[in-house]
PDB file of C-alpha atoms in Angstrom:
ATOM      1  CA  MET A   1      23.234  -1.329 -23.494  1.00  0.00           C
ATOM      2  CA  ARG A   2      24.659  -4.910 -23.518  1.00  0.00           C
ATOM      3  CA  LEU A   3      24.033  -7.097 -20.050  1.00  0.00           C
ATOM      4  CA  ALA A   4      27.403  -6.138 -18.630  1.00  0.00           C
ATOM      5  CA  GLU A   5      26.557  -2.573 -18.624  1.00  0.00           C
ATOM      6  CA  LEU A   6      23.004  -2.816 -17.308  1.00  0.00           C
ATOM      7  CA  SER A   7      24.603  -4.907 -14.517  1.00  0.00           C
ATOM      8  CA  ARG A   8      27.129  -1.952 -14.044  1.00  0.00           C
ATOM      9  CA  ARG A   9      24.520   0.605 -14.158  1.00  0.00           C
ATOM     10  CA  SER A  10      21.812  -0.987 -11.703  1.00  0.00           C
ATOM     11  CA  GLY A  11      24.379  -2.569  -9.362  1.00  0.00           C
ATOM     12  CA  VAL A  12      22.972  -5.823  -9.730  1.00  0.00           C
ATOM     13  CA  PRO A  13      25.169  -8.888 -10.659  1.00  0.00           C
ATOM     14  CA  THR A  14      24.806 -10.248 -14.306  1.00  0.00           C
ATOM     15  CA  ALA A  15      23.737 -13.590 -12.615  1.00  0.00           C
ATOM     16  CA  THR A  16      21.055 -12.053 -10.715  1.00  0.00           C
ATOM     17  CA  ILE A  17      19.790 -10.398 -13.595  1.00  0.00           C
ATOM     18  CA  LYS A  18      19.699 -13.551 -15.594  1.00  0.00           C
ATOM     19  CA  TYR A  19      17.799 -15.096 -12.899  1.00  0.00           C
ATOM     20  CA  TYR A  20      15.220 -12.290 -12.914  1.00  0.00           C
ATOM     21  CA  LEU A  21      14.683 -12.600 -16.699  1.00  0.00           C
ATOM     22  CA  ARG A  22      14.181 -16.426 -16.243  1.00  0.00           C
ATOM     23  CA  GLU A  23      11.701 -15.612 -13.696  1.00  0.00           C
ATOM     24  CA  GLY A  24       9.902 -12.946 -15.920  1.00  0.00           C
ATOM     25  CA  LEU A  25      10.465 -10.173 -13.399  1.00  0.00           C
ATOM     26  CA  VAL A  26      12.461  -7.972 -16.006  1.00  0.00           C
ATOM     27  CA  PRO A  27      11.254  -8.241 -19.817  1.00  0.00           C
ATOM     28  CA  PRO A  28      13.303  -9.706 -22.329  1.00  0.00           C
ATOM     29  CA  GLY A  29      16.129  -7.670 -24.042  1.00  0.00           C
ATOM     30  CA  HIS A  30      15.896  -6.736 -27.679  1.00  0.00           C
ATOM     31  CA  ARG A  31      17.525  -9.795 -29.371  1.00  0.00           C
ATOM     32  CA  VAL A  32      20.280  -8.600 -31.677  1.00  0.00           C
ATOM     33  CA  THR A  33      21.980 -11.859 -32.209  1.00  0.00           C
ATOM     34  CA  ALA A  34      21.122 -15.629 -31.202  1.00  0.00           C
ATOM     35  CA  THR A  35      23.064 -14.864 -27.988  1.00  0.00           C
ATOM     36  CA  GLN A  36      22.927 -11.157 -27.155  1.00  0.00           C
ATOM     37  CA  ALA A  37      20.311  -8.821 -26.405  1.00  0.00           C
ATOM     38  CA  GLU A  38      20.111  -4.780 -25.886  1.00  0.00           C
ATOM     39  CA  TYR A  39      18.421  -3.148 -22.926  1.00  0.00           C
ATOM     40  CA  ASP A  40      17.660   0.302 -22.368  1.00  0.00           C
ATOM     41  CA  ASP A  41      16.288   2.477 -19.693  1.00  0.00           C
ATOM     42  CA  THR A  42      13.158   0.806 -19.207  1.00  0.00           C
ATOM     43  CA  HIS A  43      14.964  -2.298 -18.247  1.00  0.00           C
ATOM     44  CA  LEU A  44      17.009  -0.333 -15.904  1.00  0.00           C
ATOM     45  CA  ARG A  45      13.958   0.961 -14.177  1.00  0.00           C
ATOM     46  CA  ARG A  46      12.529  -2.382 -13.863  1.00  0.00           C
ATOM     47  CA  LEU A  47      15.413  -3.903 -12.455  1.00  0.00           C
ATOM     48  CA  ARG A  48      15.433  -1.419  -9.609  1.00  0.00           C
ATOM     49  CA  LEU A  49      12.003  -1.823  -9.130  1.00  0.00           C
ATOM     50  CA  VAL A  50      12.782  -5.472  -8.712  1.00  0.00           C
ATOM     51  CA  ARG A  51      15.655  -5.152  -6.482  1.00  0.00           C
ATOM     52  CA  ALA A  52      13.337  -2.739  -4.276  1.00  0.00           C
ATOM     53  CA  LEU A  53      11.035  -5.456  -4.092  1.00  0.00           C
ATOM     54  CA  VAL A  54      13.004  -8.946  -3.666  1.00  0.00           C
ATOM     55  CA  GLN A  55      16.305  -7.394  -2.036  1.00  0.00           C
ATOM     56  CA  VAL A  56      15.052  -4.400   0.090  1.00  0.00           C
ATOM     57  CA  GLY A  57      11.696  -5.412   0.693  1.00  0.00           C
ATOM     58  CA  ARG A  58      12.392  -9.275   1.256  1.00  0.00           C
ATOM     59  CA  VAL A  59       9.180  -9.805  -1.024  1.00  0.00           C
ATOM     60  CA  PRO A  60       9.130 -13.435  -2.460  1.00  0.00           C
ATOM     61  CA  ILE A  61       9.697 -13.902  -6.121  1.00  0.00           C
ATOM     62  CA  ALA A  62       5.882 -14.822  -6.616  1.00  0.00           C
ATOM     63  CA  SER A  63       4.627 -11.882  -4.792  1.00  0.00           C
ATOM     64  CA  ALA A  64       6.906  -9.559  -6.699  1.00  0.00           C
ATOM     65  CA  ARG A  65       5.760 -11.125  -9.937  1.00  0.00           C
ATOM     66  CA  GLU A  66       2.167  -9.913  -8.836  1.00  0.00           C
ATOM     67  CA  VAL A  67       3.259  -6.342  -8.108  1.00  0.00           C
ATOM     68  CA  LEU A  68       4.731  -6.225 -11.578  1.00  0.00           C
ATOM     69  CA  THR A  69       1.716  -7.707 -13.102  1.00  0.00           C
ATOM     70  CA  ALA A  70      -0.467  -5.001 -11.488  1.00  0.00           C
ATOM     71  CA  LEU A  71       2.095  -2.256 -12.661  1.00  0.00           C
ATOM     72  CA  GLU A  72       1.266  -3.394 -16.205  1.00  0.00           C
ATOM     73  CA  ASP A  73      -2.595  -3.639 -15.627  1.00  0.00           C
ATOM     74  CA  ASP A  74      -3.844  -0.709 -17.366  1.00  0.00           C
ATOM     75  CA  SER A  75      -7.191  -1.116 -15.655  1.00  0.00           C
ATOM     76  CA  LEU A  76      -5.824  -0.296 -12.278  1.00  0.00           C
ATOM     77  CA  ASP A  77      -5.247   3.275 -11.179  1.00  0.00           C
ATOM     78  CA  HIS A  78      -1.991   4.499  -9.496  1.00  0.00           C
ATOM     79  CA  ASN A  79      -3.432   4.266  -6.146  1.00  0.00           C
ATOM     80  CA  SER A  80      -4.133   0.523  -6.762  1.00  0.00           C
ATOM     81  CA  ARG A  81      -0.720  -0.100  -8.044  1.00  0.00           C
ATOM     82  CA  LEU A  82       0.868   1.545  -5.156  1.00  0.00           C
ATOM     83  CA  GLY A  83      -1.316  -0.415  -2.597  1.00  0.00           C
ATOM     84  CA  THR A  84      -0.410  -3.660  -4.554  1.00  0.00           C
ATOM     85  CA  ALA A  85       3.258  -2.909  -4.008  1.00  0.00           C
ATOM     86  CA  VAL A  86       3.237  -2.079  -0.198  1.00  0.00           C
ATOM     87  CA  TRP A  87       0.952  -4.782   0.452  1.00  0.00           C
ATOM     88  CA  ALA A  88       3.109  -7.181  -0.961  1.00  0.00           C
ATOM     89  CA  LEU A  89       5.857  -6.169   1.728  1.00  0.00           C
ATOM     90  CA  PRO A  90       6.328  -8.724   4.652  1.00  0.00           C
ATOM     91  CA  HIS A  91       4.542  -7.708   7.694  1.00  0.00           C
ATOM     92  CA  GLY A  92       4.517  -8.315  11.213  1.00  0.00           C
ATOM     93  CA  PRO A  93       3.052 -11.511  12.838  1.00  0.00           C
ATOM     94  CA  GLU A  94      -0.406 -12.095  12.491  1.00  0.00           C
ATOM     95  CA  SER A  95      -3.305 -13.962  14.425  1.00  0.00           C
ATOM     96  CA  THR A  96      -2.751 -17.607  14.909  1.00  0.00           C
ATOM     97  CA  GLY A  97      -6.566 -17.798  15.346  1.00  0.00           C
ATOM     98  CA  PRO A  98      -9.615 -16.099  16.569  1.00  0.00           C
ATOM     99  CA  ASP A  99     -10.296 -15.531  20.423  1.00  0.00           C
ATOM    100  CA  ALA A 100     -12.275 -13.146  22.594  1.00  0.00           C
ATOM    101  CA  SER A 101      -9.345 -10.885  22.878  1.00  0.00           C
ATOM    102  CA  GLU A 102      -8.952 -10.601  18.842  1.00  0.00           C
ATOM    103  CA  GLU A 103     -12.676  -9.996  18.663  1.00  0.00           C
ATOM    104  CA  GLU A 104     -12.499  -7.125  20.969  1.00  0.00           C
ATOM    105  CA  ALA A 105      -9.351  -5.812  19.265  1.00  0.00           C
ATOM    106  CA  ARG A 106     -11.274  -5.832  15.848  1.00  0.00           C
ATOM    107  CA  ARG A 107     -14.231  -3.819  17.418  1.00  0.00           C
ATOM    108  CA  THR A 108     -11.636  -1.394  18.646  1.00  0.00           C
ATOM    109  CA  VAL A 109      -9.795  -1.104  15.487  1.00  0.00           C
ATOM    110  CA  ASP A 110     -13.091  -0.645  13.627  1.00  0.00           C
ATOM    111  CA  ALA A 111     -14.316   2.141  16.009  1.00  0.00           C
ATOM    112  CA  LEU A 112     -10.930   4.005  15.471  1.00  0.00           C
ATOM    113  CA  LEU A 113     -11.306   3.876  11.587  1.00  0.00           C
ATOM    114  CA  GLU A 114     -14.956   5.063  12.028  1.00  0.00           C
ATOM    115  CA  GLN A 115     -13.767   7.940  14.414  1.00  0.00           C
ATOM    116  CA  LEU A 116     -10.991   8.765  12.001  1.00  0.00           C
ATOM    117  CA  ASP A 117     -13.213   8.579   8.802  1.00  0.00           C
ATOM    118  CA  TRP A 118     -10.485   6.485   7.221  1.00  0.00           C
ATOM    119  CA  ARG A 119     -12.683   5.289   4.239  1.00  0.00           C
ATOM    120  CA  SER A 120      -9.974   3.284   2.431  1.00  0.00           C
ATOM    121  CA  ALA A 121      -8.961   1.365   5.553  1.00  0.00           C
ATOM    122  CA  ARG A 122     -12.534   0.665   6.407  1.00  0.00           C
ATOM    123  CA  GLU A 123     -13.332  -0.384   2.829  1.00  0.00           C
ATOM    124  CA  TYR A 124     -10.548  -2.977   2.560  1.00  0.00           C
ATOM    125  CA  GLY A 125     -10.722  -4.045   6.347  1.00  0.00           C
ATOM    126  CA  ALA A 126      -9.496  -7.611   6.857  1.00  0.00           C
ATOM    127  CA  GLU A 127      -8.050  -7.858   3.246  1.00  0.00           C
ATOM    128  CA  SER A 128      -5.564  -5.404   4.152  1.00  0.00           C
ATOM    129  CA  PRO A 129      -2.257  -6.631   5.872  1.00  0.00           C
ATOM    130  CA  ALA A 130      -1.667  -3.649   7.944  1.00  0.00           C
ATOM    131  CA  TYR A 131      -5.258  -3.953   9.300  1.00  0.00           C
ATOM    132  CA  ARG A 132      -4.628  -7.744  10.310  1.00  0.00           C
ATOM    133  CA  MET A 133      -1.436  -6.667  12.112  1.00  0.00           C
ATOM    134  CA  LEU A 134      -3.050  -3.870  14.053  1.00  0.00           C
ATOM    135  CA  VAL A 135      -5.690  -6.215  15.240  1.00  0.00           C
ATOM    136  CA  THR A 136      -2.911  -8.672  16.255  1.00  0.00           C
ATOM    137  CA  ALA A 137      -1.111  -5.884  18.233  1.00  0.00           C
ATOM    138  CA  VAL A 138      -3.984  -4.546  19.895  1.00  0.00           C
ATOM    139  CA  SER A 139      -5.234  -8.083  20.896  1.00  0.00           C
ATOM    140  CA  THR A 140      -1.719  -8.402  22.305  1.00  0.00           C
ATOM    141  CA  LEU A 141      -2.210  -5.295  24.187  1.00  0.00           C
ATOM    142  CA  THR A 142      -5.683  -6.428  25.527  1.00  0.00           C
ATOM    143  CA  ARG A 143      -4.612  -9.731  27.059  1.00  0.00           C
ATOM    144  CA  LEU A 144      -1.828  -8.092  28.911  1.00  0.00           C
ATOM    145  CA  GLY A 145      -3.810  -5.250  30.309  1.00  0.00           C
ATOM    146  CA  TYR A 146      -1.981  -2.323  28.581  1.00  0.00           C
ATOM    147  CA  PRO A 147      -4.299   0.741  27.496  1.00  0.00           C
ATOM    148  CA  CYS A 148      -5.429   0.318  23.923  1.00  0.00           C
ATOM    149  CA  GLY A 149      -8.850   1.643  23.308  1.00  0.00           C
ATOM    150  CA  ALA A 150      -9.755   3.765  20.291  1.00  0.00           C
ATOM    151  CA  ALA A 151      -9.105   7.046  22.380  1.00  0.00           C
ATOM    152  CA  ASP A 152      -5.497   5.327  23.187  1.00  0.00           C
ATOM    153  CA  LEU A 153      -4.800   4.773  19.613  1.00  0.00           C
ATOM    154  CA  ALA A 154      -6.256   7.903  17.930  1.00  0.00           C
ATOM    155  CA  PRO A 155      -2.850  10.133  18.708  1.00  0.00           C
ATOM    156  CA  TYR A 156      -0.585   7.515  17.032  1.00  0.00           C
ATOM    157  CA  ALA A 157      -3.180   7.106  14.039  1.00  0.00           C
ATOM    158  CA  ARG A 158      -3.109  11.233  13.934  1.00  0.00           C
ATOM    159  CA  ALA A 159       0.757  10.954  13.855  1.00  0.00           C
ATOM    160  CA  GLY A 160       0.350   8.421  11.250  1.00  0.00           C
ATOM    161  CA  ALA A 161      -1.682  10.416   9.058  1.00  0.00           C
ATOM    162  CA  GLN A 162       0.899  13.352   8.960  1.00  0.00           C
ATOM    163  CA  LEU A 163       3.685  10.955   8.278  1.00  0.00           C
ATOM    164  CA  ALA A 164       1.680   9.507   5.286  1.00  0.00           C
ATOM    165  CA  VAL A 165       1.517  12.991   3.652  1.00  0.00           C
ATOM    166  CA  ALA A 166       5.053  13.145   4.103  1.00  0.00           C
ATOM    167  CA  ASP A 167       5.609   9.859   2.374  1.00  0.00           C
ATOM    168  CA  LEU A 168       3.577  10.605  -0.373  1.00  0.00           C
ATOM    169  CA  ASP A 169       5.423  13.783  -0.849  1.00  0.00           C
ATOM    170  CA  LEU A 170       8.573  11.903  -0.966  1.00  0.00           C
ATOM    171  CA  ILE A 171       7.261   9.319  -3.479  1.00  0.00           C
ATOM    172  CA  GLU A 172       5.886  12.271  -5.851  1.00  0.00           C
ATOM    173  CA  ARG A 173       9.584  13.497  -6.263  1.00  0.00           C
ATOM    174  CA  TYR A 174       9.905  10.528  -8.713  1.00  0.00           C
ATOM    175  CA  GLU A 175       8.371  10.910 -12.220  1.00  0.00           C
ATOM    176  CA  SER A 176       7.725   7.629 -13.548  1.00  0.00           C
ATOM    177  CA  PRO A 177       5.396   5.139 -12.407  1.00  0.00           C
ATOM    178  CA  ASP A 178       7.932   2.376 -12.022  1.00  0.00           C
ATOM    179  CA  GLU A 179      10.231   4.716 -10.021  1.00  0.00           C
ATOM    180  CA  GLN A 180       7.478   5.771  -7.747  1.00  0.00           C
ATOM    181  CA  LEU A 181       6.584   2.111  -7.155  1.00  0.00           C
ATOM    182  CA  GLU A 182      10.086   1.601  -6.435  1.00  0.00           C
ATOM    183  CA  ALA A 183      10.314   4.517  -4.037  1.00  0.00           C
ATOM    184  CA  ALA A 184       7.242   3.346  -2.420  1.00  0.00           C
ATOM    185  CA  VAL A 185       8.514  -0.224  -1.659  1.00  0.00           C
ATOM    186  CA  ALA A 186      12.162   1.137  -0.564  1.00  0.00           C
ATOM    187  CA  LEU A 187      11.040   4.169   1.530  1.00  0.00           C
ATOM    188  CA  THR A 188       8.440   2.061   3.248  1.00  0.00           C
ATOM    189  CA  VAL A 189      11.160  -0.754   4.175  1.00  0.00           C
ATOM    190  CA  LEU A 190      14.135   1.763   4.609  1.00  0.00           C
ATOM    191  CA  TYR A 191      12.175   4.666   6.767  1.00  0.00           C
ATOM    192  CA  GLU A 192      10.805   2.236   9.500  1.00  0.00           C
ATOM    193  CA  PRO A 193      13.884   1.940  11.339  1.00  0.00           C
ATOM    194  CA  VAL A 194      14.154   6.034  11.141  1.00  0.00           C
ATOM    195  CA  LEU A 195      10.516   6.361  12.689  1.00  0.00           C
ATOM    196  CA  LEU A 196      11.592   3.860  15.271  1.00  0.00           C
ATOM    197  CA  SER A 197      14.794   5.592  16.330  1.00  0.00           C
ATOM    198  CA  LEU A 198      13.073   9.013  16.067  1.00  0.00           C
ATOM    199  CA  ARG A 199      10.360   7.570  18.366  1.00  0.00           C
ATOM    200  CA  ARG A 200      12.653   6.353  20.840  1.00  0.00           C
ATOM    201  CA  MET A 201      14.571   9.662  21.070  1.00  0.00           C
ATOM    202  CA  SER A 202      11.723  11.726  21.295  1.00  0.00           C
ATOM    203  CA  GLN A 203      10.666   9.281  24.216  1.00  0.00           C
ATOM    204  CA  ALA A 204      13.891  10.240  25.709  1.00  0.00           C
ATOM    205  CA  GLU A 205      13.481  13.989  25.181  1.00  0.00           C
ATOM    206  CA  GLU A 206      10.037  14.047  26.702  1.00  0.00           C
ATOM    207  CA  SER A 207      11.124  12.036  29.681  1.00  0.00           C
ATOM    208  CA  GLY A 208      13.924  14.334  30.422  1.00  0.00           C
ATOM    209  CA  ARG A 209      11.506  17.161  30.203  1.00  0.00           C
ATOM    210  CA  ARG A 210       8.992  15.510  32.563  1.00  0.00           C
ATOM    211  CA  TYR A 211      11.153  13.620  35.004  1.00  0.00           C
ATOM    212  CA  GLY A 212      14.718  14.872  34.609  1.00  0.00           C
ATOM    213  CA  GLN A 213      16.586  16.731  37.221  1.00  0.00           C
ATOM    214  CA  ARG A 214      16.262  20.498  36.808  1.00  0.00           C
ATOM    215  CA  ALA A 215      19.175  23.067  37.696  1.00  0.00           C
ATOM    216  CA  PRO A 216      18.144  25.528  40.182  1.00  0.00           C
ATOM    217  CA  GLY A 217      15.992  28.182  39.307  1.00  0.00           C
ATOM    218  CA  GLU A 218      14.236  26.382  36.239  1.00  0.00           C
TER     219      GLU A 218
END
């Protein structure tokens, strides 16, 4: 297919595709003349992955390039490729510097991971953006005096483990590694508002059951 058709099928403007080509995010097409190239389904899949990273995930170009480099690294297993893609996504605010509450938060998080036997999370530890984000959140809760011990966090972690199964089940509906990486990025970003909405709706339901007015005889 020519560039115009690639743009039409992908939904990405030709100017944006040319930019991705210049930045090395999409491989060059197969040159047919000095000024024209042909593209195939490989380019279409790669373009969708780039769009998921850059447009949906708001990943900087340099980070997106790292993800794509990992995708092409035959020495990495599929788990490492997925992890690289998700780690590249922007995360919440991180610590501005160590203090007593952060050290306490780190001990709490480490105790939780030990209790859950989450081996990968313990292995990567502070290298993981999600770990650092959790430590920052627990540190804030600690400073404000809200419950945030390992026992308080455990129900959320167990719910998260169930969500991870659902996430990977969705991702495995896609066949190629490129499509699974695209889905991992897009679904991580797009499902987070779904999770937040469902949590708040569930809170409203539980509050109604606990504290709402009941009809006589109920």
